[in-house]
Tab-separated table of C-alpha atoms in Angstrom:
chain	number	residue	atom	x	y	z
M	1	PRO	CA	-161.650	78.348	-237.223
M	2	GLU	CA	-159.496	74.805	-237.280
M	3	VAL	CA	-158.910	75.283	-241.249
M	4	TYR	CA	-156.770	78.113	-240.388
M	5	LEU	CA	-154.887	76.780	-237.835
M	6	ALA	CA	-153.684	74.077	-239.506
M	7	LEU	CA	-152.193	77.356	-241.600
M	8	PHE	CA	-150.837	78.099	-237.971
M	9	PRO	CA	-147.103	75.492	-238.405
M	10	VAL	CA	-146.661	76.298	-241.296
M	11	LEU	CA	-146.155	80.102	-240.688
M	12	LEU	CA	-142.917	78.568	-238.563
M	13	SER	CA	-140.644	76.980	-241.295
M	14	PRO	CA	-137.766	78.770	-241.942
M	15	THR	CA	-137.548	78.064	-245.167
M	16	LEU	CA	-140.679	80.900	-245.991
M	17	TRP	CA	-138.917	83.089	-243.568
M	18	GLU	CA	-135.361	82.851	-246.248
M	19	ARG	CA	-136.362	85.242	-248.773
M	20	GLN	CA	-136.428	88.850	-248.210
M	21	GLY	CA	-139.680	89.517	-250.205
M	22	ASN	CA	-141.884	87.688	-248.046
M	23	VAL	CA	-140.597	88.367	-244.096
M	24	PRO	CA	-143.145	91.827	-244.127
M	25	ALA	CA	-145.838	89.972	-245.524
M	26	LEU	CA	-145.636	86.855	-242.820
M	27	VAL	CA	-144.336	88.776	-240.010
M	28	ARG	CA	-148.222	90.605	-240.690
M	29	LEU	CA	-150.010	87.254	-241.315
M	30	LEU	CA	-148.189	85.876	-237.980
M	31	GLU	CA	-149.216	88.861	-236.095
M	32	ALA	CA	-152.402	88.600	-237.172
M	33	TYR	CA	-153.059	84.804	-235.934
M	34	LEU	CA	-150.989	85.800	-232.276
M	35	THR	CA	-153.909	88.701	-232.162
M	36	ARG	CA	-156.617	86.286	-232.214
M	37	GLY	CA	-155.303	83.946	-230.106
M	38	ALA	CA	-154.040	81.019	-231.948
M	39	LEU	CA	-151.299	80.671	-229.529
M	40	ASP	CA	-153.929	79.919	-226.799
M	41	LYS	CA	-155.040	76.751	-229.110
M	42	ALA	CA	-152.156	76.048	-229.615
M	43	ALA	CA	-148.908	76.668	-227.153
M	44	ALA	CA	-146.540	73.528	-228.147
M	45	GLN	CA	-145.938	76.922	-231.507
M	46	LEU	CA	-144.333	79.529	-229.064
M	47	GLN	CA	-141.328	77.947	-229.329
M	48	GLY	CA	-141.348	78.703	-232.908
M	49	VAL	CA	-142.736	81.653	-232.100
M	50	LEU	CA	-139.947	83.064	-230.632
M	51	GLY	CA	-137.374	81.607	-232.634
M	52	VAL	CA	-138.797	83.936	-235.762
M	53	PHE	CA	-138.426	86.788	-233.731
M	54	GLN	CA	-135.210	85.848	-232.553
M	55	ARG	CA	-134.218	85.031	-236.387
M	56	LEU	CA	-135.723	89.116	-237.057
M	57	ILE	CA	-133.959	90.718	-234.017
M	58	ALA	CA	-130.801	89.916	-235.341
M	59	SER	CA	-131.421	91.357	-238.570
M	60	LYS	CA	-131.057	95.313	-238.999
M	61	ALA	CA	-132.796	95.232	-242.049
M	62	HIS	CA	-135.976	93.445	-239.547
M	63	ASP	CA	-135.498	93.829	-236.442
M	64	HIS	CA	-138.875	96.366	-236.312
M	65	GLU	CA	-141.019	93.578	-237.492
M	66	GLY	CA	-139.841	91.019	-234.757
M	67	PHE	CA	-140.582	93.859	-231.928
M	68	TYR	CA	-144.749	93.121	-234.640
M	69	ILE	CA	-144.507	89.172	-233.428
M	70	LEU	CA	-142.530	90.294	-229.252
M	71	ASN	CA	-145.467	92.854	-228.738
M	72	ALA	CA	-148.439	90.129	-230.103
M	73	VAL	CA	-147.197	88.130	-228.306
M	74	THR	CA	-147.097	89.419	-225.037
M	75	ALA	CA	-149.656	91.607	-225.916
M	76	SER	CA	-151.959	87.943	-225.847
M	77	LEU	CA	-150.050	86.103	-223.290
M	78	GLU	CA	-150.980	85.780	-219.683
M	79	HIS	CA	-147.999	86.320	-217.792
M	80	ALA	CA	-147.400	82.404	-216.886
M	81	THR	CA	-147.338	81.579	-220.458
M	82	LEU	CA	-144.381	83.845	-221.282
M	83	GLU	CA	-141.926	83.779	-218.191
M	84	PRO	CA	-140.667	80.416	-218.748
M	85	PHE	CA	-139.371	82.857	-221.766
M	86	LEU	CA	-138.803	86.505	-220.429
M	87	GLY	CA	-135.166	85.488	-219.028
M	88	GLN	CA	-134.416	84.403	-222.874
M	89	VAL	CA	-136.510	86.977	-224.745
M	90	TRP	CA	-134.129	90.082	-222.644
M	91	GLN	CA	-130.760	88.695	-223.307
M	92	ILE	CA	-131.307	88.713	-227.267
M	93	LEU	CA	-132.440	92.034	-226.842
M	94	PHE	CA	-129.850	92.751	-224.529
M	95	MET	CA	-127.024	91.410	-226.565
M	96	ARG	CA	-128.133	92.996	-229.571
M	97	LEU	CA	-128.243	96.152	-227.788
M	98	GLN	CA	-124.709	95.939	-226.534
M	99	THR	CA	-123.753	95.021	-229.987
M	100	SER	CA	-125.483	96.744	-232.761
M	101	SER	CA	-127.808	98.953	-231.313
M	102	THR	CA	-129.359	101.727	-233.600
M	103	ILE	CA	-131.695	104.871	-232.811
M	104	LYS	CA	-134.976	102.397	-234.515
M	105	PHE	CA	-133.666	99.063	-232.342
M	106	GLN	CA	-133.487	101.565	-229.054
M	107	LYS	CA	-136.814	102.885	-230.183
M	108	ALA	CA	-138.752	99.680	-230.832
M	109	PHE	CA	-136.889	98.701	-227.418
M	110	VAL	CA	-138.552	100.923	-225.224
M	111	VAL	CA	-141.763	100.718	-226.632
M	112	TYR	CA	-141.194	96.734	-225.941
M	113	PHE	CA	-140.233	97.520	-221.967
M	114	CYS	CA	-143.664	99.895	-221.399
M	115	LEU	CA	-145.480	96.867	-223.352
M	116	VAL	CA	-143.987	94.633	-220.653
M	117	CYS	CA	-144.804	97.255	-217.957
M	118	LEU	CA	-148.639	97.590	-218.638
M	119	ARG	CA	-149.413	94.531	-219.034
M	120	TYR	CA	-147.747	92.270	-216.499
M	121	GLY	CA	-147.366	95.068	-214.180
M	122	PRO	CA	-143.715	96.800	-213.092
M	123	GLU	CA	-142.804	94.236	-210.150
M	124	ALA	CA	-142.750	91.583	-213.307
M	125	LEU	CA	-140.557	94.011	-215.208
M	126	HIS	CA	-137.972	94.579	-212.642
M	127	ARG	CA	-137.943	90.806	-211.462
M	128	SER	CA	-137.913	89.089	-215.719
M	129	ILE	CA	-134.863	92.073	-215.858
M	130	GLU	CA	-133.152	91.284	-212.669
M	131	GLY	CA	-132.852	87.956	-213.317
M	132	VAL	CA	-130.745	88.501	-216.734
M	133	GLN	CA	-128.076	90.172	-214.359
M	134	ALA	CA	-128.573	91.792	-210.936
M	135	GLY	CA	-128.393	95.639	-211.275
M	136	LEU	CA	-129.400	95.647	-214.620
M	137	PHE	CA	-133.065	97.837	-214.616
M	138	ALA	CA	-132.363	101.041	-212.721
M	139	GLN	CA	-128.813	100.948	-215.393
M	140	LEU	CA	-131.386	100.132	-218.107
M	141	LEU	CA	-132.816	102.964	-216.902
M	142	THR	CA	-130.730	105.502	-216.986
M	143	SER	CA	-128.975	104.594	-219.689
M	144	VAL	CA	-131.808	103.565	-222.248
M	145	ILE	CA	-135.389	103.998	-221.610
M	146	VAL	CA	-135.370	107.852	-220.346
M	147	PRO	CA	-133.179	108.702	-222.860
M	148	THR	CA	-134.502	107.363	-225.963
M	149	ALA	CA	-137.851	107.862	-224.352
M	150	THR	CA	-137.930	111.697	-224.708
M	151	MET	CA	-135.844	111.861	-227.353
M	152	HIS	CA	-136.965	109.202	-229.877
M	153	VAL	CA	-140.560	108.062	-229.270
M	154	SER	CA	-143.270	110.481	-231.577
M	155	TRP	CA	-145.698	109.038	-232.916
M	156	ASP	CA	-149.130	109.025	-230.307
M	157	SER	CA	-149.845	105.830	-229.753
M	158	GLU	CA	-146.373	104.826	-227.897
M	159	CYS	CA	-146.196	107.955	-226.732
M	160	THR	CA	-149.120	107.321	-224.210
M	161	LEU	CA	-148.589	104.420	-224.044
M	162	CYS	CA	-144.632	104.713	-222.614
M	163	CYS	CA	-146.322	107.565	-220.588
M	164	ALA	CA	-148.498	105.486	-219.025
M	165	ALA	CA	-146.098	102.914	-219.033
M	166	LEU	CA	-143.211	105.277	-216.712
M	167	MET	CA	-145.961	106.597	-214.797
M	168	GLN	CA	-147.054	103.515	-213.679
M	169	LEU	CA	-143.605	102.463	-212.711
M	170	SER	CA	-142.356	105.258	-211.044
M	171	MET	CA	-146.121	104.951	-208.723
M	172	GLN	CA	-146.104	101.582	-208.369
M	173	CYS	CA	-142.265	99.558	-208.556
M	174	THR	CA	-140.660	99.859	-204.429
M	175	LYS	CA	-137.478	98.962	-205.935
M	176	LEU	CA	-137.232	102.039	-207.843
M	177	LEU	CA	-138.415	104.454	-205.180
M	178	CYS	CA	-135.844	104.053	-203.282
M	179	ASP	CA	-133.937	105.239	-205.814
M	180	VAL	CA	-133.595	108.996	-205.784
M	181	ASN	CA	-131.892	109.081	-209.830
M	182	PRO	CA	-133.667	106.307	-211.935
M	183	PHE	CA	-137.166	107.430	-210.076
M	184	GLY	CA	-136.926	110.896	-210.942
M	185	GLY	CA	-135.285	110.610	-214.523
M	186	VAL	CA	-137.983	107.981	-214.829
M	187	LEU	CA	-140.269	111.255	-213.959
M	188	GLY	CA	-138.928	113.596	-215.457
M	189	ALA	CA	-139.527	111.404	-219.273
M	190	ALA	CA	-143.413	110.900	-218.621
M	191	VAL	CA	-143.724	114.961	-217.702
M	192	ALA	CA	-141.619	114.972	-221.365
M	193	LEU	CA	-143.544	113.102	-223.189
């Protein structure tokens, strides 16, 4: 309803996110707004939502909550709406992956990678990652996605998501099929899951 939509811009106010105790509740509330299509009615707020995501990803204590927001945005928006921002999102994630990666972050990263693969398709995923840096897709598969998926993805829902995405990736991504090394790793990870 319009009454609740009026509260949506207030959720993006930086002052609310400064207190660490507010973060879990605000993330859940923002996630509820996103899953119910708040961005469809207020698309101008996408930049603010991604700003909140960026702030949370920078913190080791709240990076998983940043992924909750990012997953909700990806699940609720069409590819055409998110595509202009996807390169920037990948750059933020890759920077954190290189500078201060943790097992928790890697696991959430793999789940997000698989969600994008299932939601937008393997070709769109490949194109968006290669747009950041050429050759990064295969390197990411062999050094992060496959090892993390086989060793650290454990919840049933995450295993199902990752297995489905890796199978779709191995069957539909023509760029991946050209190179035997990543293809074997992706297929092996899917079987292991």
